[in-house]
Amino acid sequence: MPITVSYLTQLSPSTLAVINESSGQYGAPAGIWFLGGYVYLATGRYLYQFNPANLSAVFLYSGSSTVYFEDVTYNGTYLYATLSNNTLVKIDPTDMSIVSVSTGTTFSVIIYNGKNLIAALTNGDVAFVDQNTLDIISSVPVTTNSPKSMTVSSLRYGVSWAFKS
Amino acid sequence: MKRKTGGGGLIIGLSTSNMMSVGLAGISGFPPSSIPNYVYLTDSSGVLYQLDPTTLKTIKTLQLASTTVAFTTDGTYLYASSGNTLYKIDQLKLSIVASMGVNAASNQSGLTYNGKYIYIGRQGTGGDSIDIIDPETMTVIFSATPLGYNWGLTYDGNYIYGGLGGPA
């Protein structure tokens, strides 16, 4: 049965009791991240930014009913999100506005490792990505299969169910 | 200010005055890792790749049961949910240290770490739950079904967050 309704829920780490939950109902999540002090929830066409203090939210629309948010990372200033149409968007988290959109490269999943923005491309290459222009700086072939998810050793928070569909 | 969203949710305007920067160390209290900052990639065939962070070239590979849907790390070990198995993987050697089976009728859908325990979410006909796992023993020490299906987990240093829900 398809999932069509969800809530963002804040839980006690010790008892898993519900501390708070969002007032809104959202679509099935594709990923949840804690980045830069906010909790982000990707649900299809929308990327929600939640304030942990009260679970109030602002959101960003993908711009199309058929384009979904798939993966998100953060470099300390900007969010970077890959979409189901294989574009990469740079997002200003202070107002959840799109700063720029990639052109000419098909992105799959994305991660920031504390220094570099690193993307897996749909052709199986892994690339360093310019954090300003979103252009590919360099790339190497890694797999002939479809990239699905990516992480780095330095991450200390959970990144959940964030993978290329 | 309140406004209705196009997605059907009630969205409340958010002040950004309390925005804070959290580095990749992420959450205070987590010990620094001595592991090089490797990049890990999984693909549709279930292969886990360990990549050099400076060249992006493959250092090691590890075949898992199926595609990994979620990662988390405690600084020494990488935890990967793959198919019906949760793997504990040595990040440096890229070798499986331990694993535990999960309910075959439920899909693993969320994974996070709070500095002490692993949290894993599941949903499906085998049951919907969030389980707390002791990473030392790789055993479930507590399980709950807070609000229905779990679709992802994360941790902010204080609380666990889950996308929970069900059919409309």
Coordinates of C-alpha atoms in Angstrom, one line a residue:
Chain A
M1 CA 0.0 0.0 0.0
P2 CA 1.6 3.3 -1.0
I3 CA 2.5 5.7 1.7
T4 CA 1.0 9.1 1.1
V5 CA 1.0 10.8 4.5
S6 CA 3.8 11.4 7.0
Y7 CA 4.8 13.6 9.9
L8 CA 8.2 14.7 11.1
T9 CA 8.4 13.4 14.6
Q10 CA 10.9 14.3 17.4
L11 CA 11.6 11.3 19.6
S12 CA 13.3 10.7 22.9
P13 CA 16.6 8.8 22.3
S14 CA 16.1 6.7 25.4
T15 CA 12.5 5.8 25.2
L16 CA 11.5 6.6 21.6
A17 CA 8.6 8.5 23.1
V18 CA 7.2 11.2 20.9
I19 CA 8.3 14.6 22.2
N20 CA 6.8 16.7 19.3
E21 CA 5.5 16.2 15.8
S22 CA 5.0 18.5 12.9
S23 CA 1.6 20.0 12.4
G24 CA 1.6 19.5 8.7
Q25 CA 1.2 16.3 6.7
Y26 CA 3.7 15.5 4.1
G27 CA 4.4 13.0 1.4
A28 CA 6.5 9.9 1.8
P29 CA 10.0 11.0 2.8
A30 CA 12.9 10.3 0.5
G31 CA 15.4 11.4 3.1
I32 CA 16.0 13.1 6.4
W33 CA 19.1 15.1 7.3
F34 CA 20.3 17.2 10.2
L35 CA 22.4 19.9 8.6
G36 CA 23.5 23.3 10.0
G37 CA 21.1 23.3 12.9
Y38 CA 18.0 22.3 11.0
V39 CA 16.2 19.1 10.1
Y40 CA 15.5 18.6 6.4
L41 CA 12.9 16.4 5.1
A42 CA 12.7 15.6 1.4
T43 CA 9.2 14.4 0.3
G44 CA 8.9 14.2 -3.4
R45 CA 8.6 17.7 -4.9
Y46 CA 9.3 19.5 -1.7
L47 CA 12.3 20.0 0.6
Y48 CA 11.2 21.1 4.1
Q49 CA 13.5 22.9 6.6
F50 CA 12.3 22.3 10.2
N51 CA 13.3 24.3 13.2
P52 CA 14.1 21.6 15.9
A53 CA 12.8 23.9 18.6
N54 CA 9.2 23.8 17.5
L55 CA 9.1 21.8 14.2
S56 CA 7.8 24.8 12.3
A57 CA 8.9 24.6 8.7
V58 CA 9.6 26.4 5.5
F59 CA 9.9 24.7 2.2
L60 CA 11.3 24.7 -1.3
Y61 CA 9.4 23.5 -4.3
S62 CA 11.3 21.6 -7.0
G63 CA 9.6 23.6 -9.7
S64 CA 7.8 20.6 -11.3
S65 CA 5.2 18.1 -10.2
T66 CA 7.4 15.3 -11.7
V67 CA 10.8 16.4 -10.2
Y68 CA 11.7 15.0 -6.8
F69 CA 14.4 15.8 -4.3
E70 CA 16.6 12.8 -3.7
D71 CA 19.8 13.7 -1.9
V72 CA 21.0 16.7 0.1
T73 CA 24.3 17.8 1.7
Y74 CA 25.6 21.0 3.3
N75 CA 29.0 22.8 3.1
G76 CA 28.4 25.2 6.0
T77 CA 26.9 27.9 3.8
Y78 CA 24.8 26.3 1.1
L79 CA 22.7 23.2 0.7
Y80 CA 23.3 21.1 -2.4
A81 CA 20.5 18.8 -3.6
T82 CA 20.2 16.3 -6.4
L83 CA 16.9 15.9 -8.1
S84 CA 15.2 13.1 -9.9
N85 CA 15.9 14.9 -13.2
N86 CA 19.6 14.4 -12.4
T87 CA 20.3 18.1 -11.9
L88 CA 22.1 19.6 -8.9
V89 CA 20.8 22.7 -7.2
K90 CA 22.5 25.1 -4.8
I91 CA 20.2 26.3 -2.1
D92 CA 20.5 29.2 0.3
P93 CA 19.3 27.8 3.6
T94 CA 18.5 31.2 5.1
D95 CA 15.5 31.6 2.9
M96 CA 15.3 28.2 1.1
S97 CA 15.8 29.8 -2.3
I98 CA 17.6 28.3 -5.3
V99 CA 20.9 30.0 -6.0
S100 CA 21.9 28.1 -9.1
V101 CA 21.1 25.0 -11.1
S102 CA 23.6 22.7 -12.8
T103 CA 23.7 22.3 -16.5
G104 CA 25.1 19.6 -18.7
T105 CA 25.9 17.0 -16.1
T106 CA 23.7 14.2 -14.8
F107 CA 24.1 14.0 -11.0
S108 CA 23.0 11.0 -8.9
V109 CA 24.0 11.5 -5.2
I110 CA 26.1 14.2 -3.4
I111 CA 28.2 14.6 -0.3
Y112 CA 30.4 17.3 1.3
N113 CA 33.4 15.9 3.2
G114 CA 34.5 19.0 5.0
K115 CA 36.6 20.3 2.1
N116 CA 35.2 19.2 -1.2
L117 CA 31.8 18.7 -2.8
I118 CA 31.8 15.2 -4.2
A119 CA 29.1 13.8 -6.5
A120 CA 28.4 10.4 -8.0
L121 CA 27.2 10.8 -11.6
T122 CA 24.6 8.7 -13.3
N123 CA 27.3 7.1 -15.5
G124 CA 29.1 5.7 -12.4
D125 CA 31.9 8.3 -12.3
V126 CA 32.6 10.2 -9.0
A127 CA 33.5 13.8 -9.3
F128 CA 34.7 16.9 -7.5
V129 CA 32.2 19.6 -8.0
D130 CA 32.9 23.4 -7.9
Q131 CA 30.9 24.7 -5.0
N132 CA 30.2 28.0 -6.7
T133 CA 29.5 27.1 -10.3
L134 CA 28.4 23.5 -9.9
D135 CA 30.8 22.5 -12.7
I136 CA 32.8 19.3 -12.7
I137 CA 36.4 19.9 -11.6
S138 CA 37.6 16.4 -12.2
S139 CA 36.1 12.9 -12.2
V140 CA 37.2 9.3 -12.1
P141 CA 35.3 6.1 -13.2
V142 CA 34.2 4.0 -10.2
T143 CA 31.3 1.7 -11.1
T144 CA 29.5 0.6 -14.2
N145 CA 26.3 0.2 -12.2
S146 CA 24.0 2.9 -10.9
P147 CA 25.3 4.9 -7.9
K148 CA 22.9 4.6 -5.0
S149 CA 24.1 6.3 -1.8
M150 CA 27.3 8.0 -0.5
T151 CA 28.7 9.0 2.8
V152 CA 32.1 10.0 4.3
S153 CA 34.0 8.9 7.4
S154 CA 33.6 12.3 9.1
L155 CA 29.9 12.3 9.3
R156 CA 28.6 11.9 12.8
Y157 CA 24.9 12.3 12.2
G158 CA 22.7 9.8 10.5
V159 CA 21.8 10.2 6.9
S160 CA 18.9 8.1 6.3
W161 CA 17.3 6.6 3.3
A162 CA 18.9 9.1 1.0
F163 CA 19.7 7.3 -2.2
K164 CA 19.1 7.5 -5.9
S165 CA 15.8 5.8 -6.9
Chain B
M1 CA 2.6 34.2 9.6
K2 CA 0.9 31.0 8.4
R3 CA 0.3 30.0 4.9
K4 CA -1.0 26.9 3.1
T5 CA 1.5 25.0 1.1
G6 CA 1.0 23.4 -2.3
G7 CA 1.9 20.1 -0.7
G8 CA -1.1 20.2 1.6
G9 CA 0.8 20.9 4.7
L10 CA 0.3 23.8 7.0
I11 CA 3.6 25.7 6.9
I12 CA 4.5 28.3 9.5
G13 CA 7.0 31.0 8.7
L14 CA 10.4 30.4 10.3
S15 CA 12.7 32.9 11.8
T16 CA 16.3 32.2 10.8
S17 CA 17.8 34.3 13.6
N18 CA 18.7 31.2 15.5
M19 CA 20.5 29.4 12.7
M20 CA 23.8 28.0 13.8
S21 CA 26.6 26.4 11.9
V22 CA 27.3 22.8 12.7
G23 CA 30.5 21.4 11.2
L24 CA 31.0 18.0 9.8
A25 CA 32.0 16.8 13.2
G26 CA 28.4 17.5 13.6
I27 CA 27.5 17.1 17.2
S28 CA 29.5 18.0 20.2
G29 CA 30.5 15.1 22.4
F30 CA 31.3 12.8 19.5
P31 CA 35.0 11.8 19.6
P32 CA 37.1 12.8 16.7
S33 CA 37.8 9.9 14.3
S34 CA 41.3 8.7 13.5
I35 CA 40.1 7.2 10.3
P36 CA 41.0 9.1 7.1
N37 CA 38.1 10.9 5.7
Y38 CA 37.2 8.2 3.1
V39 CA 34.3 8.6 0.7
Y40 CA 32.0 5.6 0.6
L41 CA 29.8 4.8 -2.4
T42 CA 27.3 2.0 -3.0
D43 CA 25.8 1.0 -6.3
S44 CA 22.8 -1.0 -7.6
S45 CA 24.8 -4.3 -7.4
G46 CA 25.4 -4.0 -3.7
V47 CA 29.1 -3.2 -3.9
L48 CA 30.5 -0.7 -1.3
Y49 CA 33.4 1.3 -2.6
Q50 CA 36.0 3.0 -0.3
L51 CA 37.4 6.0 -2.2
D52 CA 40.5 8.1 -1.6
P53 CA 39.2 11.6 -0.6
T54 CA 42.0 13.4 -2.5
T55 CA 41.9 11.4 -5.8
L56 CA 38.5 9.7 -5.6
K57 CA 40.2 6.5 -6.8
T58 CA 38.9 3.2 -5.4
I59 CA 41.0 1.8 -2.6
K60 CA 38.9 -1.2 -1.6
T61 CA 35.5 -2.7 -2.4
L62 CA 33.2 -4.9 -0.4
Q63 CA 30.2 -6.9 -1.8
L64 CA 27.1 -6.6 0.4
A65 CA 23.9 -8.5 0.1
S66 CA 22.1 -5.8 -1.8
T67 CA 22.0 -2.1 -2.3
T68 CA 22.7 -0.1 0.9
V69 CA 19.8 2.2 1.7
A70 CA 21.2 3.9 4.7
F71 CA 24.6 4.6 6.4
T72 CA 25.7 5.9 9.7
T73 CA 29.0 5.9 11.5
D74 CA 30.4 5.9 15.0
G75 CA 33.8 7.2 13.9
T76 CA 35.4 3.8 13.8
Y77 CA 32.8 1.6 12.2
L78 CA 30.4 2.1 9.3
Y79 CA 26.9 0.8 9.8
A80 CA 25.1 -0.1 6.6
S81 CA 21.5 -1.4 6.1
S82 CA 21.5 -3.6 3.1
G83 CA 18.6 -5.9 2.3
N84 CA 17.6 -7.7 5.4
T85 CA 21.0 -7.2 7.1
L86 CA 22.6 -4.5 9.2
Y87 CA 26.3 -4.6 8.7
K88 CA 29.0 -3.3 11.1
I89 CA 32.0 -2.5 8.8
D90 CA 35.6 -1.6 9.8
Q91 CA 35.9 1.8 8.0
L92 CA 39.7 1.4 7.5
K93 CA 39.9 -2.2 6.4
L94 CA 36.5 -2.2 4.7
S95 CA 35.8 -5.6 6.3
I96 CA 32.6 -6.9 7.9
V97 CA 33.1 -7.1 11.7
A98 CA 29.6 -8.2 12.6
S99 CA 26.1 -8.3 11.1
M100 CA 22.6 -8.9 12.3
G101 CA 19.5 -10.1 10.4
V102 CA 16.3 -8.2 10.5
N103 CA 12.8 -9.1 9.8
A104 CA 12.6 -10.2 6.2
A105 CA 9.1 -8.9 5.8
S106 CA 10.1 -5.4 6.8
N107 CA 12.2 -3.0 4.9
Q108 CA 15.0 -1.1 6.7
S109 CA 14.3 2.5 6.1
G110 CA 16.3 4.6 8.5
L111 CA 19.6 4.5 10.3
T112 CA 21.3 6.9 12.7
Y113 CA 23.7 7.0 15.7
N114 CA 23.5 9.2 18.8
G115 CA 27.0 8.6 20.2
K116 CA 26.0 5.5 22.1
Y117 CA 23.3 3.5 20.2
I118 CA 22.3 2.7 16.6
Y119 CA 18.7 3.5 15.7
I120 CA 17.1 1.6 12.8
G121 CA 13.7 2.1 11.4
R122 CA 11.6 -0.5 9.6
Q123 CA 8.4 -0.7 7.8
G124 CA 6.4 -3.3 6.0
T125 CA 4.2 -6.3 6.5
G126 CA 6.6 -7.8 9.1
G127 CA 6.0 -4.8 11.3
D128 CA 6.7 -1.1 11.7
S129 CA 9.2 -0.2 14.4
I130 CA 12.2 1.8 15.4
D131 CA 14.8 -0.4 17.2
I132 CA 17.6 0.7 19.4
I133 CA 20.7 -1.4 18.8
D134 CA 23.8 -1.8 21.0
P135 CA 26.6 -1.5 18.5
E136 CA 28.9 -3.5 20.7
T137 CA 26.7 -6.6 20.7
M138 CA 24.7 -5.8 17.6
T139 CA 21.5 -6.8 19.4
V140 CA 18.2 -5.0 19.8
I141 CA 17.8 -3.6 23.3
F142 CA 14.6 -1.7 22.8
S143 CA 11.9 -1.4 20.2
A144 CA 8.9 0.9 19.8
T145 CA 6.3 1.7 17.2
P146 CA 5.8 5.4 17.8
L147 CA 3.4 6.4 15.0
G148 CA 3.5 4.0 12.2
Y149 CA 5.8 3.4 9.3
N150 CA 9.2 4.8 9.6
W151 CA 10.7 6.6 6.6
G152 CA 14.1 7.8 7.7
L153 CA 15.9 8.8 10.9
T154 CA 18.4 11.4 11.9
Y155 CA 19.8 12.9 15.2
D156 CA 20.5 16.5 16.2
G157 CA 22.5 16.0 19.3
N158 CA 19.4 15.9 21.5
Y159 CA 16.6 14.1 19.8
I160 CA 16.0 11.4 17.2
Y161 CA 13.9 12.6 14.2
G162 CA 11.8 10.2 12.1
G163 CA 9.5 10.5 9.2
L164 CA 6.6 8.5 10.4
G165 CA 3.2 7.9 8.8
G166 CA 1.0 5.6 6.8
P167 CA -1.7 5.5 4.1
A168 CA -3.7 8.6 3.8

